[in-house]
CSV table of C-alpha atoms in Angstrom, one decimal:
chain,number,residue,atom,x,y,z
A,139,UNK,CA,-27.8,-40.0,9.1
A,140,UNK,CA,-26.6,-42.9,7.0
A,141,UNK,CA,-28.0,-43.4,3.9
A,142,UNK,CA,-29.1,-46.7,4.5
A,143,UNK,CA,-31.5,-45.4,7.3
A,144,UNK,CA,-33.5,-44.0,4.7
A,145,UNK,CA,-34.4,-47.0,2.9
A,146,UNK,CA,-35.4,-48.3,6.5
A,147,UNK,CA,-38.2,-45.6,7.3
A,148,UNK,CA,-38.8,-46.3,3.7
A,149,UNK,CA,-39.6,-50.0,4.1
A,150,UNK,CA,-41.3,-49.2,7.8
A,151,UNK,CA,-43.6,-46.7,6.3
A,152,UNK,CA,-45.4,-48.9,3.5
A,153,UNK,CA,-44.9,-51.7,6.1
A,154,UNK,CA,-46.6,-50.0,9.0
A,155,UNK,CA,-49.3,-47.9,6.6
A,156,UNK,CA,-50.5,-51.5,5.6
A,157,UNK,CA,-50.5,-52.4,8.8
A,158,UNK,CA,-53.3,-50.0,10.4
A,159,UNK,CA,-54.9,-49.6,7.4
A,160,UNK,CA,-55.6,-53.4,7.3
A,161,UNK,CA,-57.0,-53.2,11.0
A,162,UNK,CA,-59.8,-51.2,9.7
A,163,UNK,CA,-60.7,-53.2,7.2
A,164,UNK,CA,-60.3,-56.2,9.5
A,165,UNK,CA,-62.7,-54.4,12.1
A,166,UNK,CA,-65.3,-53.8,8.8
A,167,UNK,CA,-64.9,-57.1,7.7
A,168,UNK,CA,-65.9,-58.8,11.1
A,169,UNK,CA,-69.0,-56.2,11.1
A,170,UNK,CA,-70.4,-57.2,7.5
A,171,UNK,CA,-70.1,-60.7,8.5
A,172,UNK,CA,-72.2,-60.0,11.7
A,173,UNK,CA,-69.5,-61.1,13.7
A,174,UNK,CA,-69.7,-59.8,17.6
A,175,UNK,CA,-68.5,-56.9,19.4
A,176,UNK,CA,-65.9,-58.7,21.1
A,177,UNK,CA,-64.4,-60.3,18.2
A,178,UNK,CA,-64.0,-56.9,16.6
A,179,UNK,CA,-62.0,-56.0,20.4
A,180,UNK,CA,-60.1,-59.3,19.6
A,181,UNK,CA,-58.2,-58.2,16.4
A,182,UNK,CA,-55.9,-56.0,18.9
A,183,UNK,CA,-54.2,-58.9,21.1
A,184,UNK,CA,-54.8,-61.4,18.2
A,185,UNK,CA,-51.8,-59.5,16.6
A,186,UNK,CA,-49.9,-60.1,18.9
A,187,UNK,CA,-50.2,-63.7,20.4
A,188,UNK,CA,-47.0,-64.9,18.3
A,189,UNK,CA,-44.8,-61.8,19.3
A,190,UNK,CA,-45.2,-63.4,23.0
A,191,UNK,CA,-45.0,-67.0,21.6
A,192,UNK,CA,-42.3,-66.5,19.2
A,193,UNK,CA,-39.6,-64.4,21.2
A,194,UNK,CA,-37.3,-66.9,21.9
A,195,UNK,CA,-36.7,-67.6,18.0
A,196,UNK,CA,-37.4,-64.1,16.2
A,197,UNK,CA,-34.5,-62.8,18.4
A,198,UNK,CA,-32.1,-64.9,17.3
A,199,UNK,CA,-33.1,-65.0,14.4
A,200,UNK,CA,-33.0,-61.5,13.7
A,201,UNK,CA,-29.5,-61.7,14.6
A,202,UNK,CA,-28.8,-64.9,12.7
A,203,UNK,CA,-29.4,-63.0,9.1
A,204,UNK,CA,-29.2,-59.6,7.5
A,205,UNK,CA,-31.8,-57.5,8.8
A,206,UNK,CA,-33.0,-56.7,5.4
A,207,UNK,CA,-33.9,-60.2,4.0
A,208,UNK,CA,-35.6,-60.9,7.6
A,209,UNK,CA,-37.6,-57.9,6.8
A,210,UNK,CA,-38.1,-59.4,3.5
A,211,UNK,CA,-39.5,-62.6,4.8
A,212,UNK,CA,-41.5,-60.7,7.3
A,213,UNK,CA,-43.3,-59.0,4.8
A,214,UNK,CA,-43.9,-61.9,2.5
A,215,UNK,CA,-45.8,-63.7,5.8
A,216,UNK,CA,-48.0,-60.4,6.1
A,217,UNK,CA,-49.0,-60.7,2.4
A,218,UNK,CA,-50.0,-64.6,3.3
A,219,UNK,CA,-52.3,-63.2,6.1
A,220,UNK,CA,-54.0,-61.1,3.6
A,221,UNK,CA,-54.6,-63.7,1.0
A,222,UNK,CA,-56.2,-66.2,3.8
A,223,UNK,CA,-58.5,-63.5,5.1
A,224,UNK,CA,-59.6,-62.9,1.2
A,225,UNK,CA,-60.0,-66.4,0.6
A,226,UNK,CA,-62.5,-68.0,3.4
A,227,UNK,CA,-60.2,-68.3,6.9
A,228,UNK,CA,-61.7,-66.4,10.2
A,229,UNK,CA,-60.7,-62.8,10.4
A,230,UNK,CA,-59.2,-63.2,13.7
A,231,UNK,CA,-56.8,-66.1,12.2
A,232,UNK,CA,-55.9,-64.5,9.2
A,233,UNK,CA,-55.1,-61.3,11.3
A,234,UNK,CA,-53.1,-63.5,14.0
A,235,UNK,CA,-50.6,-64.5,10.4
A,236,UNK,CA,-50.1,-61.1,9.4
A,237,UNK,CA,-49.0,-60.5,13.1
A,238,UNK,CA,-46.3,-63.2,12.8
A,239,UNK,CA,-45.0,-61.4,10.1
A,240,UNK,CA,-45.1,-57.9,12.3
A,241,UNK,CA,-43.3,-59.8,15.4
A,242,UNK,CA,-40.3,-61.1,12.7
A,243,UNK,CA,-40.2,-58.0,11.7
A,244,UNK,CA,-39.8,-55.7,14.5
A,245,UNK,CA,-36.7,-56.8,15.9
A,246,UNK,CA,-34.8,-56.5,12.3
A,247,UNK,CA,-36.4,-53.1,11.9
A,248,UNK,CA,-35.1,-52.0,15.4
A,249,UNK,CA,-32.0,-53.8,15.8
A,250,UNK,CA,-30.6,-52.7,12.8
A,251,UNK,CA,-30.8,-49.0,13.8
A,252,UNK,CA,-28.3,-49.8,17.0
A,253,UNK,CA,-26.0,-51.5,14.4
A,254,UNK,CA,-25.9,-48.5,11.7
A,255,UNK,CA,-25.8,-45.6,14.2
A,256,UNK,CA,-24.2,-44.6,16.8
A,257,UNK,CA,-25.3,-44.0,20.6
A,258,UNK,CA,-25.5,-40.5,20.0
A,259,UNK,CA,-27.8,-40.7,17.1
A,260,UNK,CA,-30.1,-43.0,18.6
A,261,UNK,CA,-32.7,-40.7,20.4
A,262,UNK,CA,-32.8,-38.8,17.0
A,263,UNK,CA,-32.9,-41.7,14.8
A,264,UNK,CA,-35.7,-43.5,16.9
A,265,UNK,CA,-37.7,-40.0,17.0
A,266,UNK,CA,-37.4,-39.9,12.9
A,267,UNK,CA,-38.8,-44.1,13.0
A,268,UNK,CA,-41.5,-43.3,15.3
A,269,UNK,CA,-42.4,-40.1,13.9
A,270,UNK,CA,-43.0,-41.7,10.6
A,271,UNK,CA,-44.5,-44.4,12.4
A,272,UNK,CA,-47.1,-42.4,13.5
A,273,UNK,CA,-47.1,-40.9,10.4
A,274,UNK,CA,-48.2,-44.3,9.1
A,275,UNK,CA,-50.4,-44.6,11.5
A,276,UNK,CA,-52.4,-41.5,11.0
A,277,UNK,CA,-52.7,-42.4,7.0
A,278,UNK,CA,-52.6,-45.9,7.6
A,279,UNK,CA,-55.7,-45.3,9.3
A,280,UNK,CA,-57.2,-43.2,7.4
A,281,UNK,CA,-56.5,-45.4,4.5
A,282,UNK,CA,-58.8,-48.1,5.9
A,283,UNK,CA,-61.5,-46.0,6.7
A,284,UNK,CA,-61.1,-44.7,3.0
A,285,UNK,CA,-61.0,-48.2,1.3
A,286,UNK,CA,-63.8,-49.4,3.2
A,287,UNK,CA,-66.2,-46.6,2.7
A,288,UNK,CA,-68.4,-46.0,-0.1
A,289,UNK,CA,-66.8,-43.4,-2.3
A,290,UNK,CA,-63.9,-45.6,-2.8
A,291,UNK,CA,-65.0,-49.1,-2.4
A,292,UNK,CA,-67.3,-48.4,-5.0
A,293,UNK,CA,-64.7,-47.8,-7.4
A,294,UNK,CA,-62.0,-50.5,-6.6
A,295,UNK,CA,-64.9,-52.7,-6.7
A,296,UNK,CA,-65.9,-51.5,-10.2
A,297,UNK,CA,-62.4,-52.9,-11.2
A,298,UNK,CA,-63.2,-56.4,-13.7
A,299,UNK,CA,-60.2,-58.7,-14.7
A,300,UNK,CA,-61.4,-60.7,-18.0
A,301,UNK,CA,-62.1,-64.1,-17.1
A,302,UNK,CA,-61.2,-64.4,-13.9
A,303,UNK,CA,-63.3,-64.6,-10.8
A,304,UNK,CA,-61.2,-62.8,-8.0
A,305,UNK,CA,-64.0,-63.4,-5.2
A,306,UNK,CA,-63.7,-59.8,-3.8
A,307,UNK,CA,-67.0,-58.3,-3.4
A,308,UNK,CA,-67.3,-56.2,-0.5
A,309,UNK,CA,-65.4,-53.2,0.3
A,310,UNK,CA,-63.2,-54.7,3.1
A,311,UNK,CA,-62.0,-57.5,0.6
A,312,UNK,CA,-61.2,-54.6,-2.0
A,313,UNK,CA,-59.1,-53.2,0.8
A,314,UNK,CA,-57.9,-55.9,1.8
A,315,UNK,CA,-57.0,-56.5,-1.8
A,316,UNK,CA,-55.3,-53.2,-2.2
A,317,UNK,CA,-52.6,-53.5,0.5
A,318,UNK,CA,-51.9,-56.3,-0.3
A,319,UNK,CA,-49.9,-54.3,-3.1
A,320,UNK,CA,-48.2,-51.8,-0.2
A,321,UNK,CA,-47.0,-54.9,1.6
A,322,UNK,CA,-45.2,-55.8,-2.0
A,323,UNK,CA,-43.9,-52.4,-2.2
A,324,UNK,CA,-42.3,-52.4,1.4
A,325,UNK,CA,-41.0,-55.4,0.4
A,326,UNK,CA,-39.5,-53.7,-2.2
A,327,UNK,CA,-37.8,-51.2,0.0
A,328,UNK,CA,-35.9,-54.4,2.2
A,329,UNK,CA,-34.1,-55.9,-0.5
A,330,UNK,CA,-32.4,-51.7,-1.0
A,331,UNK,CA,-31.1,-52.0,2.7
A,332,UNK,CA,-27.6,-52.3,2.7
A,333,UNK,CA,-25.6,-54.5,5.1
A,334,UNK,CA,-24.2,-53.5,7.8
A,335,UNK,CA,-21.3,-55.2,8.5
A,336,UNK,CA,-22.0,-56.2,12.1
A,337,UNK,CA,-21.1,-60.3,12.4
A,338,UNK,CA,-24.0,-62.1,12.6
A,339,UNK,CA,-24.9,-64.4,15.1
A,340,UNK,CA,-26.0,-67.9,13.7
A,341,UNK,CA,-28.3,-70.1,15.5
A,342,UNK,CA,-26.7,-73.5,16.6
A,343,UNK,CA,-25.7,-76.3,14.0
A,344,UNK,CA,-28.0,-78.4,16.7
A,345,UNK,CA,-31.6,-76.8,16.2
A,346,UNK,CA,-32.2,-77.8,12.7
A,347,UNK,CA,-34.4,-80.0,13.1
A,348,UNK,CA,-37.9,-78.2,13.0
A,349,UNK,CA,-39.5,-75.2,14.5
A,350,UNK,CA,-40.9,-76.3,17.5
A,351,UNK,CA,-37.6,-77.9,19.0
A,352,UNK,CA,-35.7,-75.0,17.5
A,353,UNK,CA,-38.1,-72.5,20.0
A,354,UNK,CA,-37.2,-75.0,23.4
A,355,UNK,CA,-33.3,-75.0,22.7
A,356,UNK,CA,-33.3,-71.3,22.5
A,357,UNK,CA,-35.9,-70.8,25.7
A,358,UNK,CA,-32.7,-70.7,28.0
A,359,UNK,CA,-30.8,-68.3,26.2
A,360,UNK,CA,-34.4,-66.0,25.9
A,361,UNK,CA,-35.3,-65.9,29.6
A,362,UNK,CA,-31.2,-65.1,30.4
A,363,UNK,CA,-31.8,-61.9,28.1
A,364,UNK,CA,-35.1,-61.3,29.5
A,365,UNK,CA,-33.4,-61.5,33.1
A,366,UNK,CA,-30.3,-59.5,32.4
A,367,UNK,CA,-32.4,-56.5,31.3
A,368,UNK,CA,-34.7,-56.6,34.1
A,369,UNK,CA,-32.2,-57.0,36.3
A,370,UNK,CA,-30.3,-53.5,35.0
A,371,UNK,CA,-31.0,-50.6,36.7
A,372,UNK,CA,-32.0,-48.8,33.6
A,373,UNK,CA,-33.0,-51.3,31.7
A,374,UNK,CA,-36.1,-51.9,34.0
A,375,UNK,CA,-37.2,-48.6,34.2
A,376,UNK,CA,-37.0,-48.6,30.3
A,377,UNK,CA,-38.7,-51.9,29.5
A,378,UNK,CA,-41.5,-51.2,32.3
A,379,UNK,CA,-42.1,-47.4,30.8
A,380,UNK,CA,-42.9,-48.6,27.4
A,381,UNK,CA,-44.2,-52.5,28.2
A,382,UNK,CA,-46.9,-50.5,30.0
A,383,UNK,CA,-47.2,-47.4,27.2
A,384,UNK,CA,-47.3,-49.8,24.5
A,385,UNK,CA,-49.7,-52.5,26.5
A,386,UNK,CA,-52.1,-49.5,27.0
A,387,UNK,CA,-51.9,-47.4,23.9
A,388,UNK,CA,-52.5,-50.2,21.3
A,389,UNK,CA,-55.9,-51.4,22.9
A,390,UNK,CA,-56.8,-47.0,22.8
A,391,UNK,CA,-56.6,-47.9,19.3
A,392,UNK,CA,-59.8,-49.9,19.0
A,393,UNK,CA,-61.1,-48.3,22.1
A,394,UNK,CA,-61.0,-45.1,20.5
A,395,UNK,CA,-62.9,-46.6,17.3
A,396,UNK,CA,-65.9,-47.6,20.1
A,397,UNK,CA,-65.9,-44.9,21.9
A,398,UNK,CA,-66.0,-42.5,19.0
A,399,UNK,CA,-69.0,-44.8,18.6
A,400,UNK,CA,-70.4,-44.5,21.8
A,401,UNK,CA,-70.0,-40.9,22.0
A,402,UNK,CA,-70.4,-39.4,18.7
A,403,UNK,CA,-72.2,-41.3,17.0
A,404,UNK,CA,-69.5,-42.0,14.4
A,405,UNK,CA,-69.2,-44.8,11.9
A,406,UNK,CA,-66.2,-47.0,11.4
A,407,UNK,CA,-64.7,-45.0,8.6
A,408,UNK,CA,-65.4,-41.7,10.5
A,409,UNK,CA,-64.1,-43.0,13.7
A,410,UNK,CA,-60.9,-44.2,12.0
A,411,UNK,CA,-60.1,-40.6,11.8
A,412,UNK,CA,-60.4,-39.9,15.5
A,413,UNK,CA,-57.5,-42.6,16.2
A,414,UNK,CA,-55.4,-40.9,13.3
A,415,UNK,CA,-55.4,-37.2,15.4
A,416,UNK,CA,-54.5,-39.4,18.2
A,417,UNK,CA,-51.4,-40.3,16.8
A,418,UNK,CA,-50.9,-37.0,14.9
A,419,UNK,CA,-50.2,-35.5,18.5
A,420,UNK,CA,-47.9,-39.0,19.3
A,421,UNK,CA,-45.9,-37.6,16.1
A,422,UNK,CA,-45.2,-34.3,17.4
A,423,UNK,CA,-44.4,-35.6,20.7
A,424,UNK,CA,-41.8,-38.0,19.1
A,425,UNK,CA,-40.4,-35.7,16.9
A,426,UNK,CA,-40.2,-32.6,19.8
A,427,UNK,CA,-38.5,-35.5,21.7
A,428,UNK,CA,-35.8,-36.5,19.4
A,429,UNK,CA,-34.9,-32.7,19.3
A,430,UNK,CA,-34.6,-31.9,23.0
A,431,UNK,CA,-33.8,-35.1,24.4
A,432,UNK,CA,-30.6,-37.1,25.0
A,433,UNK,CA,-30.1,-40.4,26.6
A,434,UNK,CA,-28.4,-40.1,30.0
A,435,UNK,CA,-31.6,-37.7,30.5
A,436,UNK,CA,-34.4,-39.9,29.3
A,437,UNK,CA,-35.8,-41.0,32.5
A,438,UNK,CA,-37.3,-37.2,33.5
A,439,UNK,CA,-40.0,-38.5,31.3
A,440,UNK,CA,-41.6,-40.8,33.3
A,441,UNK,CA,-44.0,-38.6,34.9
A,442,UNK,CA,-45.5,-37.8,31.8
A,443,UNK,CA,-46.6,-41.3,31.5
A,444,UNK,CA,-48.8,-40.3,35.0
A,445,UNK,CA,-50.7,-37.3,33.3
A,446,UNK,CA,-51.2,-39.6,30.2
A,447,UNK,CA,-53.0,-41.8,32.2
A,448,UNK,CA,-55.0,-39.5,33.9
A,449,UNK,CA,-55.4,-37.5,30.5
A,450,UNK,CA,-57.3,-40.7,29.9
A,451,UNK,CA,-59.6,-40.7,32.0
A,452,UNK,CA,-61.2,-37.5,31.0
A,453,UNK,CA,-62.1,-39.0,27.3
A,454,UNK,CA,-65.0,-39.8,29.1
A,455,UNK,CA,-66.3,-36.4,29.9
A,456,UNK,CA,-65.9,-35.7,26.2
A,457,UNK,CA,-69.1,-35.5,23.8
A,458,UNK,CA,-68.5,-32.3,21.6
A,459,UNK,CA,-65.6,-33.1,18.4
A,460,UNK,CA,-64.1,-29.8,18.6
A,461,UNK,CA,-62.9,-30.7,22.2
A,462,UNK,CA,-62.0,-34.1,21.4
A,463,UNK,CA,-59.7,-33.0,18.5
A,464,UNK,CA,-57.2,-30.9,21.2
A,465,UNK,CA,-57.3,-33.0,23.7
A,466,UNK,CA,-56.5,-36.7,21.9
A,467,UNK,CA,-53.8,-34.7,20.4
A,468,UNK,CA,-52.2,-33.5,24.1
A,469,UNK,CA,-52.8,-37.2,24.7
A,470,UNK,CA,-50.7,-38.4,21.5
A,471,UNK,CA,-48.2,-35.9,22.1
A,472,UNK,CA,-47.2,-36.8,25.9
A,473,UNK,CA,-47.5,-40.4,24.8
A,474,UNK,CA,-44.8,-39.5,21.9
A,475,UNK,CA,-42.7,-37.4,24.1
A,476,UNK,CA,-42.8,-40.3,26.3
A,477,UNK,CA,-41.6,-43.4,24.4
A,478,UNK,CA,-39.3,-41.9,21.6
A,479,UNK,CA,-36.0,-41.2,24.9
A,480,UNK,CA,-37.6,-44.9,26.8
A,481,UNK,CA,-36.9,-46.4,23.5
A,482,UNK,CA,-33.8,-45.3,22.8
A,483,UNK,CA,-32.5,-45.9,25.7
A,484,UNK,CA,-33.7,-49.9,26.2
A,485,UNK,CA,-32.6,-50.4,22.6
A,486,UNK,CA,-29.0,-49.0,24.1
A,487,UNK,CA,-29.1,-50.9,26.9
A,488,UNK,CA,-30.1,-54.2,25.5
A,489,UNK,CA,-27.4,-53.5,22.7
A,490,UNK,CA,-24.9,-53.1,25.5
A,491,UNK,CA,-26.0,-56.3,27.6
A,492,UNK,CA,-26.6,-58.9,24.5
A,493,UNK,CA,-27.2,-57.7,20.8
A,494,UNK,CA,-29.6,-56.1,18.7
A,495,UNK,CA,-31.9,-58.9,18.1
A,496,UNK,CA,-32.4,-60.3,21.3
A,497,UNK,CA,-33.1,-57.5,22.8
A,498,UNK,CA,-35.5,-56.2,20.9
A,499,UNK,CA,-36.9,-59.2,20.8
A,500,UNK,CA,-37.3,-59.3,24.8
A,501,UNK,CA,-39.0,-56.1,24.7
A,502,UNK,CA,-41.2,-57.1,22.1
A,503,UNK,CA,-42.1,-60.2,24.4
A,504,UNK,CA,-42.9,-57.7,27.0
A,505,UNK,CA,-44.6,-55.1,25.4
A,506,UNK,CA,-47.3,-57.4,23.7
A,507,UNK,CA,-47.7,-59.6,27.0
A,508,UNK,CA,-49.2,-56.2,28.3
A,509,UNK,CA,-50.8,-55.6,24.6
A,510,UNK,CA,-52.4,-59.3,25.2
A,511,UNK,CA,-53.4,-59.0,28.8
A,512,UNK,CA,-55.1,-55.7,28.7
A,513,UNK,CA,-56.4,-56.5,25.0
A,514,UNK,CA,-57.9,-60.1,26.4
A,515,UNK,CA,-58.9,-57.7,29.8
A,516,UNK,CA,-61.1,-55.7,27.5
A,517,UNK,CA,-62.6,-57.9,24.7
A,518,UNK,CA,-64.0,-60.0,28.1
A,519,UNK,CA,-65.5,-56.4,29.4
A,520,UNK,CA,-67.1,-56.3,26.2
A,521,UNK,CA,-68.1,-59.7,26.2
A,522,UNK,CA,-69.8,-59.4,29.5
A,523,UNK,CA,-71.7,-56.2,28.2
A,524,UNK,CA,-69.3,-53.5,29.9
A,525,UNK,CA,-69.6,-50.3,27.9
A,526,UNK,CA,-66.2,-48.1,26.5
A,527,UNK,CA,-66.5,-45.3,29.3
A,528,UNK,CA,-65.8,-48.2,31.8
A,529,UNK,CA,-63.1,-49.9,30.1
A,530,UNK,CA,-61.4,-46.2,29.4
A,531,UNK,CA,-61.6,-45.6,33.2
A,532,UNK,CA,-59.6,-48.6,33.5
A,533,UNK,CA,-56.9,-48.4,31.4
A,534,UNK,CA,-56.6,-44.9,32.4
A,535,UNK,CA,-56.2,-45.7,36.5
A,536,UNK,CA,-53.8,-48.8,35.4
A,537,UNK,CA,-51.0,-46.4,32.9
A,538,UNK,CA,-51.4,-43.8,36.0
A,539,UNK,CA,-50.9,-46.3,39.0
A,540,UNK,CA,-48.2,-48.3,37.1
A,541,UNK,CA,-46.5,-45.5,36.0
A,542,UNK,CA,-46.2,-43.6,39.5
A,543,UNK,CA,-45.3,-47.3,40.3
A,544,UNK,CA,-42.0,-46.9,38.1
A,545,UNK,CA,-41.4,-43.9,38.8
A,546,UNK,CA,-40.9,-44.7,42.7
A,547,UNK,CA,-38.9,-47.6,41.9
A,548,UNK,CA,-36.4,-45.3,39.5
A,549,UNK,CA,-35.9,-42.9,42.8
A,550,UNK,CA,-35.3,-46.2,45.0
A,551,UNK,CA,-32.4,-47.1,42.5
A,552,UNK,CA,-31.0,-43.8,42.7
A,553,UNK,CA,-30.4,-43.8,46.4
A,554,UNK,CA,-29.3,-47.6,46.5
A,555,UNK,CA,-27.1,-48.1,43.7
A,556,UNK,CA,-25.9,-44.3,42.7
A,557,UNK,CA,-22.6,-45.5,41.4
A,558,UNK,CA,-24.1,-48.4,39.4
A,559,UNK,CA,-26.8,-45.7,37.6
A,560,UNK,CA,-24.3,-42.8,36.9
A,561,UNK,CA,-22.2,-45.5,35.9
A,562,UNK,CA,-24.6,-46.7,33.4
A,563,UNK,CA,-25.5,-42.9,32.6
A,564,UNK,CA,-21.8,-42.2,31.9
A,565,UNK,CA,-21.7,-45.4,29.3
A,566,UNK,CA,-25.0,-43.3,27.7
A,567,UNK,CA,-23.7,-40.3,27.0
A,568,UNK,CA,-20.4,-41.4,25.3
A,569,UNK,CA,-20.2,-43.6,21.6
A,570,UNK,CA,-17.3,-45.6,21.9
A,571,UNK,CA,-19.2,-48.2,24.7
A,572,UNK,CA,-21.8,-49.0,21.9
């Protein structure tokens, strides 16, 4: 690998361990202040309303600038969202800020990898970034639970600047306070990432003229992107795969926090370690994946995103922690194994068809749609006094259906357009198309 893809997982690490450690505190914050259950469910598509709001413009302008100073900027807005959920705004409205920053962020942070590496590298180099994102995950999570239980809160809060009055009292706000200082560090890491040398892409002289006209000029140009990669016969199987992996496994993320609740009796900090074996299995998958897997071969994985689904299901049958611990790691690892070869080979394919930052940005606009739907889907269970067995069972039947779903369409494209898919296959397998 290049050197400079170091200092990316660098910068994605403290990034993403901020990330999910500040969604426990978030989720212990909202419970001190009595808030309700479905507010606490709300945190997951609250993150990503401006991902689906904002793809038209973080696209382009991801491509507009050097990935590293949009990184940069994308950070900045996370630390923003921190300070507003220290100083008095909602919870849910801080969190929604610091999920700006993320969307602005993700398209630099996978864009760049298609503009450093080549095609051949990709499946490994996106099994390295989500392997350490999981990585993140697993401490990032077990960070929060940390910061926000006694043995540690106790001592951050014992902390006492002369003179000054910081208004952090509780242990979420000393978390909340502490990351704010591994957001400053990942920050850190962007300014190290060297350019690339790929042209940028500027926006138009025309859309200087504020934010909101700047978003309507570049709809056009978004929902052609959005079209061409639906329309490609890989790039639909791709972009479905993991709009529906990612819609599904980021609401597991809280619903794993309520069932642990719901079945084991486990407290938020306790709980946080459930999600973090979870994506402890994801990691091996991704890594196992980026080892044995190429990209003209990454659509054999689709049936594993069936026996995830139905892998889902059977959390509900689940009481006893020594059982759980196996199987949410089988359920992390098909996950992994999954998405790491889907990824790779949409991020090829919308590389191919229109750049780096549009298409990542596209599938970001997917991806969180589904995150949104199914997140909104489930807080309004919860709101309506559904419990977490019922709302696992649902999610489970909906990755399964949707998946065998893909899968049939995949086999329809192979026997109508075999010359357009081996085609696109043969572009896959060789370096000098990318």
């Amino acid at each position: 690998m290049k050197r400079g893809f170091y200092t990316i997982m660098s910068a994605q690490f403290f990034s993403s361990l901020a990330d999910n450690a500040l969604f426990v505190a978030a989720v212990e914050l909202l419970r001190a202040h009595g808030a309700p259950e479905w507010q606490r469910a709300a945190l997951v598509p609250i993150f990503t309303v401006f991902y689906v709001l904002l793809a038209p413009l973080v696209g382009a302008f991801a491509d507009a600038l050097p990935k590293g100073q949009v990184m940069f900027v994308a950070n900045a807005i996370k630390v923003v969202g921190c300070v507003m959920m220290l100083f008095g705004s909602h919870p849910l409205v801080a969190y929604a800020i610091v999920g700006l920053g993320a969307a602005a962020y993700s398209p630099a942070k996978y864009g760049i990898l298609t503009e450093l590496l080549p095609a051949s590298q990709l499946v490994k180099a996106n099994g390295w970034i989500e392997g350490l994102t999981i990585a993140s995950i697993i401490l990032g999570i077990v960070l929060g639970g940390q910061l926000v239980g006694h043995a540690l809160s106790s001592h951050l809060l014992a902390f006492d600047f002369p003179l000054i009055d910081t208004g952090v009292d509780t242990p979420p706000e000393a978390a909340i306070a502490t990351l704010i200082f591994i957001y400053v560090l990942a920050a850190w890491f962007n300014t190290r990432i060297p350019h690339t040398g790929v042209e940028m892409r500027p926006l138009r002289a025309n859309l200087r003229h504020g934010l909101a006209r700047n978003v309507f000029a570049l709809l056009p140009d978004f929902w052609h992107c959005n079209a061409r990669l639906w329309r490609d016969k890989l790039g639909q199987i791709t972009l479905a795969t993991t709009t529906l992996f990612w819609g599904a496994s980021s609401n597991l993320k809280y619903i794993v926090l309520a069932w642990a609740s719901l079945a084991l009796g486990y407290n938020t900090a306790q709980a946080s370690s459930l999600t973090g074996v979870v994506a402890i299995g994801t990691a091996v998958g991704a890594i196992v994946a980026s080892m044995r897997m190429r990209l003209d071969v990454a659509t054999r994985v689709i049936p594993l995103g069936i026996g995830m689904g139905l892998l889902v299901i059977g959390m509900n049958f689940i009481s006893n922690l020594w059982v759980a611990i196996p199987f949410l790691i089988l359920l992390g690892g098909l996950g992994g194994f999954l998405v790491v070869p889907m990824n790779a080979l949409l991020q090829h394919r919308g590389h191919n068809l229109m750049g780096a930052g549009r298409s990542i940005a596209v599938q970001n606009f997917n991806e969180n749609a589904s995150i949104l739907c199914l997140g909104v889907f489930y807080s309004v269970c919860t709101g309506l006094g559904f419990s977490a067995y019922w709302a696992i069972t649902a999610f489970g039947l909906i990755v399964a259906t949707f998946m065998w779903m893909i899968k049939r369409l995949h086999q329809r494209n192979l026997r109508k357009y075999p010359e357009e898919v081996e085609h696109l296959l043969a572009i896959a397998r060789s370096d000098k198309h990318h």
